[in-house]
CSV table of C-alpha atoms in Angstrom, one decimal:
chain,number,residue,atom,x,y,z
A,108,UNK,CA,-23.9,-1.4,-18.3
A,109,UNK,CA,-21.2,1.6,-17.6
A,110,UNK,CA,-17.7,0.0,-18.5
A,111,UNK,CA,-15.0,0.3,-15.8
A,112,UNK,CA,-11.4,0.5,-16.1
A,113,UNK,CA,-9.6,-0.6,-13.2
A,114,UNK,CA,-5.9,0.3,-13.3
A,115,UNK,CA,-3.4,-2.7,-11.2
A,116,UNK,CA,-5.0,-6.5,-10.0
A,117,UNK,CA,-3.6,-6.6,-6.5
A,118,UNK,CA,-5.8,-6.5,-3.2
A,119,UNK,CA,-7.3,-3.3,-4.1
A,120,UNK,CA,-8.2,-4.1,-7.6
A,121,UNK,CA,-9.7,-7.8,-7.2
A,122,UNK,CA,-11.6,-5.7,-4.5
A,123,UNK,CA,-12.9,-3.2,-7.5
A,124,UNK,CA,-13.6,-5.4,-9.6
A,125,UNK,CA,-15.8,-7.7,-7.7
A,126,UNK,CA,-17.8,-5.0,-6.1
A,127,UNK,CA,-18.6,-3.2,-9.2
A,128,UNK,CA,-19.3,-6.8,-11.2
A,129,UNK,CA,-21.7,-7.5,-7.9
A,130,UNK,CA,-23.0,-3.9,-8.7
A,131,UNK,CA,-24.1,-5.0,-12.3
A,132,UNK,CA,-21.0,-2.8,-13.7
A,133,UNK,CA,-19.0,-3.8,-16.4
A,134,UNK,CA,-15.1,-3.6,-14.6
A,135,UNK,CA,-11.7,-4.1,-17.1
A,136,UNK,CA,-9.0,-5.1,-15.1
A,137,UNK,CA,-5.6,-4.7,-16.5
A,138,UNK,CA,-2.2,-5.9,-14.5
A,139,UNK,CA,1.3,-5.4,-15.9
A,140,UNK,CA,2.3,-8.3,-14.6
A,141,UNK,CA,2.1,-11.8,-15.4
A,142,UNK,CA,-0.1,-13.0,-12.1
A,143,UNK,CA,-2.3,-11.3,-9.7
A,144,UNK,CA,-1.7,-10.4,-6.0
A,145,UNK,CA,0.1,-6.4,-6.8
A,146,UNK,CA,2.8,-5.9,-4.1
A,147,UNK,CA,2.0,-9.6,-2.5
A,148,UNK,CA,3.1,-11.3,-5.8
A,149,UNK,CA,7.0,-12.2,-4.7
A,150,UNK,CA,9.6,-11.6,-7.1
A,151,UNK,CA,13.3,-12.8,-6.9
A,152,UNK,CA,14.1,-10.4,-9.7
A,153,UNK,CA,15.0,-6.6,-9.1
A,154,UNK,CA,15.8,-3.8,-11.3
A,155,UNK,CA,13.3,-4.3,-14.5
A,156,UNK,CA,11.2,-7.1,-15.8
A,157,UNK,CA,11.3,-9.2,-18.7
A,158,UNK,CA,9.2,-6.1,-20.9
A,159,UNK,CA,12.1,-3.8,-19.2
A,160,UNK,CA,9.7,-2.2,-16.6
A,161,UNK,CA,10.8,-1.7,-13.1
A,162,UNK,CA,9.7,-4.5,-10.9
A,163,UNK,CA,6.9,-3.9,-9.0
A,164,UNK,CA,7.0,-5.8,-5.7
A,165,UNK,CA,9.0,-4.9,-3.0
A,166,UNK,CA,8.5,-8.4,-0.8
A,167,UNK,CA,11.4,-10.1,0.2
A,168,UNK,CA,11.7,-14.2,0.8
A,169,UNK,CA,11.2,-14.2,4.5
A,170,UNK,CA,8.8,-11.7,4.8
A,171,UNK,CA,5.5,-12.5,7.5
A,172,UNK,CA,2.2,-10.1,8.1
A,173,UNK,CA,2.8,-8.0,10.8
A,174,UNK,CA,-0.7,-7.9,11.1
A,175,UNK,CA,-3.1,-10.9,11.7
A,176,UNK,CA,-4.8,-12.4,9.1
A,177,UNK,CA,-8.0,-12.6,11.0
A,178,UNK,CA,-7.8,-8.7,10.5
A,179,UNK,CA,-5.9,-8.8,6.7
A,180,UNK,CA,-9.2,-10.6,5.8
A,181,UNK,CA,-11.6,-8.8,3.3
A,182,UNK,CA,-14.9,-9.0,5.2
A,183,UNK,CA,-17.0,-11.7,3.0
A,184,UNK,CA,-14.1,-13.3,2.6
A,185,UNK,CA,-11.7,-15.1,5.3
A,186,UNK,CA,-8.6,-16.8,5.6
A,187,UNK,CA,-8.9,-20.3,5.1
A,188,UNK,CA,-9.8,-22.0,8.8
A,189,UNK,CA,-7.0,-24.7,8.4
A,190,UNK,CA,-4.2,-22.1,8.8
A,191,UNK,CA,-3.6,-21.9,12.7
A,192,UNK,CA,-0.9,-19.4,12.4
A,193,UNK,CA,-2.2,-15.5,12.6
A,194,UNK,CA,1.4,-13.9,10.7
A,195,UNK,CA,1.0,-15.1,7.7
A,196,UNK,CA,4.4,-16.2,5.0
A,197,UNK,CA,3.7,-13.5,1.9
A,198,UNK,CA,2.7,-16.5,-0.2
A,199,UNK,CA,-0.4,-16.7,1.8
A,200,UNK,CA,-1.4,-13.6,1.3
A,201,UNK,CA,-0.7,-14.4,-2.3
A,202,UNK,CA,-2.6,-17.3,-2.5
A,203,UNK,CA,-6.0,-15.9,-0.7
A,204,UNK,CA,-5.8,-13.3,-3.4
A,205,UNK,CA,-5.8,-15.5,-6.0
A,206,UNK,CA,-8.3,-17.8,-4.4
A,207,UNK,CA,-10.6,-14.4,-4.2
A,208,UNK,CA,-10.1,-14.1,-7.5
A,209,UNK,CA,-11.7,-17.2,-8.5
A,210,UNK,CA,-14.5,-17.5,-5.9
A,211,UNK,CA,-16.0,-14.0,-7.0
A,212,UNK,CA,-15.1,-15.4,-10.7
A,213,UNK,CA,-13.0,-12.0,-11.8
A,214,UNK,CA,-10.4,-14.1,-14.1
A,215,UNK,CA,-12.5,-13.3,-17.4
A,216,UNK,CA,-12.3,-9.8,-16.0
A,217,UNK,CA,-8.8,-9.7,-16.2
A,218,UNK,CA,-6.1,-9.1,-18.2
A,219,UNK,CA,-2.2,-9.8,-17.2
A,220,UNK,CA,0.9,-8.7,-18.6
A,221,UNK,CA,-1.1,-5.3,-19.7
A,222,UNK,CA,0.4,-2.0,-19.3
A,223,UNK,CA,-2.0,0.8,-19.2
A,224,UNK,CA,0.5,3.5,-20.7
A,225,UNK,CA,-2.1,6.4,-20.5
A,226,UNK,CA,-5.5,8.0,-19.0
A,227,UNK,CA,-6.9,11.0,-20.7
A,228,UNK,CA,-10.3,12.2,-20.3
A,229,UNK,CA,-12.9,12.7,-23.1
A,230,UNK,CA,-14.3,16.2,-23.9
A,231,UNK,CA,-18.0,15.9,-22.6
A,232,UNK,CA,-19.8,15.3,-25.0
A,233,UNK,CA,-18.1,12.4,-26.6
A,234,UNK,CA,-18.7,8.8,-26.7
A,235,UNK,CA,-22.2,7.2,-26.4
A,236,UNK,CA,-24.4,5.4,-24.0
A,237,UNK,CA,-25.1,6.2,-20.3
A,238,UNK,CA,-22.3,7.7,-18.2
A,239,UNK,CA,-21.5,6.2,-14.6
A,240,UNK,CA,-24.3,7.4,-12.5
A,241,UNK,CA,-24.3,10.4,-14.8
A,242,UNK,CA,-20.7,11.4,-13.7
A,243,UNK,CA,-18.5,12.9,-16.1
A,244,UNK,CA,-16.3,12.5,-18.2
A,245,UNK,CA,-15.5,9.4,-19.6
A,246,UNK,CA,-11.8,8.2,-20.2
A,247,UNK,CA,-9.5,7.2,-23.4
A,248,UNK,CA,-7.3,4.3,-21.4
A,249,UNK,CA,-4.3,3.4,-23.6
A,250,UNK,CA,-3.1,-0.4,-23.1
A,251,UNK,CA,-0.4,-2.2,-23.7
A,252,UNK,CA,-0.7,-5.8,-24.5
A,253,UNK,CA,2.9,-6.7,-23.2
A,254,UNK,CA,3.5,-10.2,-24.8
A,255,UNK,CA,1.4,-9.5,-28.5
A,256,UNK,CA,3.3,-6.0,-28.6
A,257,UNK,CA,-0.2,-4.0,-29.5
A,258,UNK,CA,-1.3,-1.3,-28.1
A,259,UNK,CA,-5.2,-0.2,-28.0
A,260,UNK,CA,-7.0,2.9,-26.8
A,261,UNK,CA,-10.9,2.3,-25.4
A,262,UNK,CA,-13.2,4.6,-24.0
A,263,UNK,CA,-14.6,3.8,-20.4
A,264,UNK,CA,-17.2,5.7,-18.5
A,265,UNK,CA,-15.3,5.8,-15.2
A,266,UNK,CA,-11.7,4.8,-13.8
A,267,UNK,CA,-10.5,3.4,-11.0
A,268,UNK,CA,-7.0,3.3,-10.0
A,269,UNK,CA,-5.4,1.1,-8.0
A,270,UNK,CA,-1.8,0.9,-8.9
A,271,UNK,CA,-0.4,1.2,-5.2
A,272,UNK,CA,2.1,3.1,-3.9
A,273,UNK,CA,5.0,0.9,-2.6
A,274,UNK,CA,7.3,0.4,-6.0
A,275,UNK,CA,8.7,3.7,-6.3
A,276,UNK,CA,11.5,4.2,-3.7
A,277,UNK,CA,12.1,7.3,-2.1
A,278,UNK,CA,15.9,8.0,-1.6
A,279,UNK,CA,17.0,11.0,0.2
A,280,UNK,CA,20.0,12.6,-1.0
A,281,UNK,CA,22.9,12.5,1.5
A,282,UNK,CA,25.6,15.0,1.4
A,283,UNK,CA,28.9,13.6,0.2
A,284,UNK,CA,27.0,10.1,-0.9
A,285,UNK,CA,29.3,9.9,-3.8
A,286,UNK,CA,31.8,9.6,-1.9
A,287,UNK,CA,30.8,6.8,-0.2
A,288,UNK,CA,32.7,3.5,-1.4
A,289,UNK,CA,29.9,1.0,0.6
A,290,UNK,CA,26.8,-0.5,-1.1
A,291,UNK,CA,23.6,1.5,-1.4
A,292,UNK,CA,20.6,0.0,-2.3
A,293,UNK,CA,16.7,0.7,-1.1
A,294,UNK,CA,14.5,-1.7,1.4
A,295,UNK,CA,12.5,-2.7,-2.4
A,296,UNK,CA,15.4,-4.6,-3.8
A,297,UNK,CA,16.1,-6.4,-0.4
A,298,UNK,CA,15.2,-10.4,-0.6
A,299,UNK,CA,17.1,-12.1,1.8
A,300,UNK,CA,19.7,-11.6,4.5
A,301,UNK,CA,22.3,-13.8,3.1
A,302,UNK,CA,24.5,-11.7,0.9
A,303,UNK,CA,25.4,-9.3,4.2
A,304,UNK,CA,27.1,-12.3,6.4
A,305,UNK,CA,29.8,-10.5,7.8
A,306,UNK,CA,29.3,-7.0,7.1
A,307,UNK,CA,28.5,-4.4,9.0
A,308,UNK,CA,24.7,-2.6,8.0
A,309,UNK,CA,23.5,0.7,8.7
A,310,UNK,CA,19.7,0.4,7.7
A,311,UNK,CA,18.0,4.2,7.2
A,312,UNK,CA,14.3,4.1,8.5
A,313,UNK,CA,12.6,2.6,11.8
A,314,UNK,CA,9.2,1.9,10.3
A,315,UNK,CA,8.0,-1.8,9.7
A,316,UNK,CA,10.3,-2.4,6.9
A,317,UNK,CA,13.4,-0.7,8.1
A,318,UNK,CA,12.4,-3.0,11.9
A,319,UNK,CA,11.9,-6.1,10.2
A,320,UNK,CA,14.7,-6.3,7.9
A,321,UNK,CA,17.0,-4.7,10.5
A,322,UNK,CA,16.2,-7.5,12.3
A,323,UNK,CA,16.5,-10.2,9.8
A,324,UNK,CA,19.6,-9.3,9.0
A,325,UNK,CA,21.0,-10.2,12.4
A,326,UNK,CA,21.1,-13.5,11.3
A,327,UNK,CA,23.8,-13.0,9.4
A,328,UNK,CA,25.7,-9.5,10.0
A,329,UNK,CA,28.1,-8.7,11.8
A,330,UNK,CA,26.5,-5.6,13.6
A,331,UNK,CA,23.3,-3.7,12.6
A,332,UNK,CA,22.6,-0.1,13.0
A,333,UNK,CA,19.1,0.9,13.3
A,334,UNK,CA,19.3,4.4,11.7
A,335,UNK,CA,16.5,7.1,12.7
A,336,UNK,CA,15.2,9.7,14.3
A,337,UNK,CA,11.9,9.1,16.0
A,338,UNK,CA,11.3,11.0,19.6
A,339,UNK,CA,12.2,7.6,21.0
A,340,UNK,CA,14.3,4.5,20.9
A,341,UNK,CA,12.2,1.4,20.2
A,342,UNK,CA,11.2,-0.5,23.8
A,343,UNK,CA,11.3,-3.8,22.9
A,344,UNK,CA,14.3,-6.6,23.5
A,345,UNK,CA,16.3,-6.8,20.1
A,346,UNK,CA,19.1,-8.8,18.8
A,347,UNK,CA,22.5,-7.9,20.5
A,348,UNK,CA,24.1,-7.0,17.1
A,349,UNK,CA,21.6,-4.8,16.8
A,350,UNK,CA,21.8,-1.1,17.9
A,351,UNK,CA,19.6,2.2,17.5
A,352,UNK,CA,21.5,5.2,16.6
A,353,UNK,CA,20.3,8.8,15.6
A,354,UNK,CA,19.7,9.6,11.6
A,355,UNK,CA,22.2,9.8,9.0
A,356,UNK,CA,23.0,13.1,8.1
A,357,UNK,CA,26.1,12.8,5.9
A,358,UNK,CA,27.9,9.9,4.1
A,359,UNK,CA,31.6,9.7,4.4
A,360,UNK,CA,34.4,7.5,2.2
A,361,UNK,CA,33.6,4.3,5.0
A,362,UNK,CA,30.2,5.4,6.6
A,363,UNK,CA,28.2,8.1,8.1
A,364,UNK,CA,28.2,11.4,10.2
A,365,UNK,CA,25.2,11.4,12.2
A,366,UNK,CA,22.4,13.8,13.8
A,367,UNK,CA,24.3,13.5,17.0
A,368,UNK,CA,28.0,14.6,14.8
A,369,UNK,CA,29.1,10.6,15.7
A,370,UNK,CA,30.4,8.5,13.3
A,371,UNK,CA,29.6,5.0,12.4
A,372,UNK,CA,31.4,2.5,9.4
A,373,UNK,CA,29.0,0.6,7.5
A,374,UNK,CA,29.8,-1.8,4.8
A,375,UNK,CA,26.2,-1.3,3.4
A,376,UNK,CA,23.6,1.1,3.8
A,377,UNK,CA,20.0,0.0,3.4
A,378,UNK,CA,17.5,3.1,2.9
A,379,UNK,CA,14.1,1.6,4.2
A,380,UNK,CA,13.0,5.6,3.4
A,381,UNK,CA,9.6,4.7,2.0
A,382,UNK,CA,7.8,5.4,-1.6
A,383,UNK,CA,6.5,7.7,-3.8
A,384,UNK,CA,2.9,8.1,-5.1
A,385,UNK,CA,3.5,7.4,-8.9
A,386,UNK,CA,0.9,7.9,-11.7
A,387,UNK,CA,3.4,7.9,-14.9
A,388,UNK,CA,0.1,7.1,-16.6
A,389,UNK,CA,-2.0,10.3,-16.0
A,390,UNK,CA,-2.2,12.4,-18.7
A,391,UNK,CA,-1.7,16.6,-17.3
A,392,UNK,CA,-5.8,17.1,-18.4
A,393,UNK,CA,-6.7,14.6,-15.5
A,394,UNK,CA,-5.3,17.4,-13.3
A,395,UNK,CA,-3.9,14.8,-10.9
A,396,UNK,CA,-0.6,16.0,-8.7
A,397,UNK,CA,1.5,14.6,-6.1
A,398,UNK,CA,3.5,17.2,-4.1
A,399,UNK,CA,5.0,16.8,-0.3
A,400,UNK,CA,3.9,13.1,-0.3
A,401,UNK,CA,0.1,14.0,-1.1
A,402,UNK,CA,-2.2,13.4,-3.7
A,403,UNK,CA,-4.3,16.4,-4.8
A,404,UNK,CA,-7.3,17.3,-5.6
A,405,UNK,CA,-8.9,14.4,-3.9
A,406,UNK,CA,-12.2,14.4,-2.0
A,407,UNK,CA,-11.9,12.3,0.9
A,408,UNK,CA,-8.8,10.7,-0.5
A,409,UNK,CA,-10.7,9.1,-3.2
A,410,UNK,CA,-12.1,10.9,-6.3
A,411,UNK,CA,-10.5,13.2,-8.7
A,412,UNK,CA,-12.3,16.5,-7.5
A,413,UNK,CA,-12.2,18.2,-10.8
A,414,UNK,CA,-12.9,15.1,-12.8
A,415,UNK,CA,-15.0,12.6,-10.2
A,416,UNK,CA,-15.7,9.8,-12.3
A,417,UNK,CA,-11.9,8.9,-11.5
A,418,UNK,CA,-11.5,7.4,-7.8
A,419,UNK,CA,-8.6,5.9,-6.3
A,420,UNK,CA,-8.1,3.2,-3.7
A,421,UNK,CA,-5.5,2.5,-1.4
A,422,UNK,CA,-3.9,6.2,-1.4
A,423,UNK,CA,-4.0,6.2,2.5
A,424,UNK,CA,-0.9,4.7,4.9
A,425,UNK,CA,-1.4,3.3,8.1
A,426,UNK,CA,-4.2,1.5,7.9
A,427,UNK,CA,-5.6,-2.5,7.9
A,428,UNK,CA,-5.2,-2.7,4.1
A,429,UNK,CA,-8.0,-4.9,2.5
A,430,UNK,CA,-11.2,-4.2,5.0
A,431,UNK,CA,-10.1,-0.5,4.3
A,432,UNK,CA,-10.0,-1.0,0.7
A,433,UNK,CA,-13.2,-3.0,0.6
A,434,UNK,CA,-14.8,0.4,2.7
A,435,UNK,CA,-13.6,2.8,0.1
A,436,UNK,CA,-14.4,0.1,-3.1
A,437,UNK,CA,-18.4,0.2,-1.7
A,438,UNK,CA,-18.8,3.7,-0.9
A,439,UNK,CA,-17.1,4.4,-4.9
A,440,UNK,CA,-19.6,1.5,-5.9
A,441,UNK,CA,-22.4,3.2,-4.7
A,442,UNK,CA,-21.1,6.4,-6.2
A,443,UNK,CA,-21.0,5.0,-9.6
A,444,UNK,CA,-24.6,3.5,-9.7
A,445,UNK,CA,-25.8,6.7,-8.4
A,446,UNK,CA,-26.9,5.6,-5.2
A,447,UNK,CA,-24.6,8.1,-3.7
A,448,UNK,CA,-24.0,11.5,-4.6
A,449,UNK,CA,-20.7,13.1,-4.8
A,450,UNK,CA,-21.1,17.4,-3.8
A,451,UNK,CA,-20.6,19.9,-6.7
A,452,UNK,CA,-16.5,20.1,-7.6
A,453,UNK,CA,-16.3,23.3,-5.5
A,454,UNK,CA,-17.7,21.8,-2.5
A,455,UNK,CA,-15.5,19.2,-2.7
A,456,UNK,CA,-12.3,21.4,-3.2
A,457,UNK,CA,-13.6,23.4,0.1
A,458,UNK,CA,-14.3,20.4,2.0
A,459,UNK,CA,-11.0,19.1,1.1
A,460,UNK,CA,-8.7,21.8,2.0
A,461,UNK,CA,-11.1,22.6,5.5
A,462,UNK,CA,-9.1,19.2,6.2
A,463,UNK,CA,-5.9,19.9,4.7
A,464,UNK,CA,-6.0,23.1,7.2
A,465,UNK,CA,-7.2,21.0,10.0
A,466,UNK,CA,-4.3,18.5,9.9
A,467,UNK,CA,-2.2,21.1,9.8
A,468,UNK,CA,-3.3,22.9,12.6
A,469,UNK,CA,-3.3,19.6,14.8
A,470,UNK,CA,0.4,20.0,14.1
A,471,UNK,CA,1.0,17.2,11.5
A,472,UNK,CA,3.5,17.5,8.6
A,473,UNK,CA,1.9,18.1,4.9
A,474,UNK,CA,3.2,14.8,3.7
A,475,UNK,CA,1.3,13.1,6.9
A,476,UNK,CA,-2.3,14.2,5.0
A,477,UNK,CA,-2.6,10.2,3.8
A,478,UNK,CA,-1.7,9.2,7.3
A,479,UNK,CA,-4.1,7.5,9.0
A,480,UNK,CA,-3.0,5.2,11.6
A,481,UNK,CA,-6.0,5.8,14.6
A,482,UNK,CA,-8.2,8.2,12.6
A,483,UNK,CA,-9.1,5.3,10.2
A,484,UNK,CA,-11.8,3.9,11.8
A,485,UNK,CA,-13.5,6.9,11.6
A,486,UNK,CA,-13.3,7.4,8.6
A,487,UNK,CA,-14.3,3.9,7.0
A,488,UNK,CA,-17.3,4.9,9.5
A,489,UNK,CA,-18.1,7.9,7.4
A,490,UNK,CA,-17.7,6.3,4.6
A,491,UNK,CA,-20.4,3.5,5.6
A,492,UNK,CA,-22.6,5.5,6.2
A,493,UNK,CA,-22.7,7.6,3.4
A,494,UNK,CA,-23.2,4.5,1.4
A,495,UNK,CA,-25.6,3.2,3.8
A,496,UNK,CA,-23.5,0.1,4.5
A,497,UNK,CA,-22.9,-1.6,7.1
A,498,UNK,CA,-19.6,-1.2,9.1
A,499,UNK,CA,-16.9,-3.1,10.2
A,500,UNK,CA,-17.2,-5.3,13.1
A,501,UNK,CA,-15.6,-3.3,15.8
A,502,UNK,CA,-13.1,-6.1,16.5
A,503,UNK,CA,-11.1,-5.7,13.8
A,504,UNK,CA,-10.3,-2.5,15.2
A,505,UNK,CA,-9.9,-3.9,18.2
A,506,UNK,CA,-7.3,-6.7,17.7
A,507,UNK,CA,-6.1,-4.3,15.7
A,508,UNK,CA,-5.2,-2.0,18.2
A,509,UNK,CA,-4.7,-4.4,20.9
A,510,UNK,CA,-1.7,-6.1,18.5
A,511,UNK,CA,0.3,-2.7,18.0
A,512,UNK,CA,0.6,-2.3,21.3
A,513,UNK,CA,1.7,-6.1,22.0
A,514,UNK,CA,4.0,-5.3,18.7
A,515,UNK,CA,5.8,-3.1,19.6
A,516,UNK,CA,7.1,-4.2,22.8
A,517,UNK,CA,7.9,-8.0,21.8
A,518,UNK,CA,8.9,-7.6,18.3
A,519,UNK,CA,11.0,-10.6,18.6
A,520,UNK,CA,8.2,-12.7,19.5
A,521,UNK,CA,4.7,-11.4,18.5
A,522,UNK,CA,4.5,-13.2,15.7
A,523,UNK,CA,4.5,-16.5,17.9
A,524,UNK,CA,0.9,-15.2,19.1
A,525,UNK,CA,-2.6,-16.7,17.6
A,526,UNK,CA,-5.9,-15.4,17.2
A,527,UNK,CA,-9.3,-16.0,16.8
A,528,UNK,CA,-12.7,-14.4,16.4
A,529,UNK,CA,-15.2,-15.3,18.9
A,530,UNK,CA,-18.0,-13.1,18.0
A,531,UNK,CA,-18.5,-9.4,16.3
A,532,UNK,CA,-16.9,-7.6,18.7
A,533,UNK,CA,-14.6,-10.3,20.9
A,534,UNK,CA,-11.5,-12.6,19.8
A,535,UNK,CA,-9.5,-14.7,21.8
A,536,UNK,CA,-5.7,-15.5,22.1
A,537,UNK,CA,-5.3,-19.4,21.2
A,538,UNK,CA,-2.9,-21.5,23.3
């Protein structure tokens, strides 16, 4: 049996390891927290952890799906039918993870409060036994047994990593920041709304985060300033101490110069400004880089082109999170029992960057390459069938689709809406 290493026990990961158990594959799961669930798992604490690492989950109390669960679902695996409401509280989410866990029995698989500290790969010719579908090479994973304090070094035919990508804040640097006597703190320390009654909150970044939280804090601000600078103002009804205003350019003593040259006070300023891809654990030889907001050298944003017995999961934005996952997880399953095969390194490279020039002639931004918003569908079709797997039923993308749209013109109220599946390809809104 090839031995798996699988880096981080949130959605991605449970979804690793149970499709390469399934596969007769021998996965290691190691988590550096204490529980499973990744970026679901809820913490009150920010800053660091009890081992002094940074805390990995960026949810906050209040927080609810902004997707429907009937589409959150993995695919052989759904809600539980007792749950009427489609926008889930986080600790649902939590709890189906953990109940995944235990159905597809992946608790001996895993180990908690493990910190892999490093991934280096072996020269070719060393270890024994049968490489993962032949792939090379295999991998030296250093771990960290957080609560024993030892730290061991295996050898694993492949790796799998699935560490996430929403614990690093990205923070843009403001001109004359320092000067600026408010509070500062990014979207991942946020938990609740309570410590801003009374202020006045400018909050940097109109995607779901920077909506939800701008709205949320409402409740108990005095006035709200949605910061940003998309083409145009949002179209739904919002809260009347709420208002959209162009992106901060400059920080002053009480507040902020904007795109437009007006000024605005804010007591605090919230930057909902995204995340980095970190992999603090890659050794240089694994050749992995992240630069403009894109992983590289990956072919089609999954394997390590230079070293393909390394995939990744999850690397993508914009996308229905654990059906996509479970797509990538069984075309990478496949891959590793050598039921699929990869194309040499250099045809990967050139197939990679014939779509790297491709986005970029479409006119999207070099940091956009992960984006996928509309164009995944497509691609978990190509991914199918490649592994000769059968696709998604088309109304996931549908309800999908059809809850955007509803989204993003009642975002004071979609969440009030219920689904459910009526068939393959039909659902129906429940009164």
């Amino acid at each position: 049996m090839s031995r798996v290493g699988v880096i981080g026990a949130g959605g991605a990961g449970l979804c690793a390891a149970k499709h390469l158990l399934a596969a007769g594959l021998q996965p290691q799961v190691w988590e550096a927290t204490s529980g499973l669930g990744g970026t679901w798992r809820h913490s009150t604490r920010t800053g660091t952890d009890l081992y002094g690492l940074p805390i990995f989950s960026s949810m906050y109390n209040n927080l609810r799906t902004n997707l429907p669960k009937e589409v959150m679902a993995f695919p052989d695996f759904p809600f539980p039918s007792e749950d009427d409401t489609s926008f889930v509280h986080h600790t649902t989410v939590s709890n189906y993870l953990n109940r995944y866990a235990t159905h597809f029995n992946l608790l001996p698989h895993i180990k908690t409060e493990h910190h892999v500290q490093k991934v280096a790969p072996l020269p070719n010719n060393s270890g024994s036994g049968n490489t993962a579908a032949g792939l090379l090479p295999r991998w030296a994973i250093t771990v960290r047994d957080l609560k024993q304090q030892i730290t061991t070094t295996d050898v694993y035919d492949a790796v799998v990593v699935c560490n996430g990508h929403y614990s690093k804040p990205s923070i843009p640097s403001l001109p004359g920041v320092e000067e600026y006597q408010g509070r500062q703190i990014h979207s991942h320390d946020y938990r609740e709304p309570k410590p801003f009654t009374g202020q006045t909150v400018l909050v940097l970044g109109a995607g779901a985060s920077g909506i939800d939280i701008a709205i949320e804090l409402c409740s108990t601000a005095k006035q709200v300033y949605l910061s940003h600078n998309q083409k145009n103002n949002i179209a739904s009804d919002l809260p009347k101490n709420l208002h959209q205003v162009k992106g901060a350019s400059e920080a002053t003593r009480d507040g902020f110069i904007l795109t437009d040259a007006t000024r605005v006070q804010a007591d605090v300023i919230i930057y909902c400004t995204g995340y980095e891809y970190t992999f603090s654990f890659l050794c240089e030889s694994c050749g992995v880089g992240v630069s403009r907001g894109q992983v590289t050298p990956l072919y089609r944003h999954i394997h390590n082109v230079l070293l393909p017995s390394m995939a990744f999961i999850g690397i993508p934005v914009q996308i229905c999170p654990f059906p996509f996952f479970d797509t990538q997880v069984r075309y990478v399953t496949k891959v590793l029992t050598g039921k699929v095969s990869l194309p040499s390194p250099k045809d990967m490279e050139a197939i990679t960057q014939q779509e790297f020039l491709q986005h970029m002639k479409e006119g999207h931004a070099p940091e956009d390459f992960h984006l996928m918003s509309s164009s995944q569908w497509e691609y978990m079709r190509e991914l199918t069938d490649a592994a000769g797997e059968e696709p998604l039923p088309s109304v996931i993308k549908t309800l999908f689709t059809d809850v955007r749209k509803v989204r993003n013109n009642n975002l004071l109220t979609y969440k009030q809406n219920k689904y459910r599946f009526t068939g393959p390809e039909t659902y129906e809104v429940v009164q």
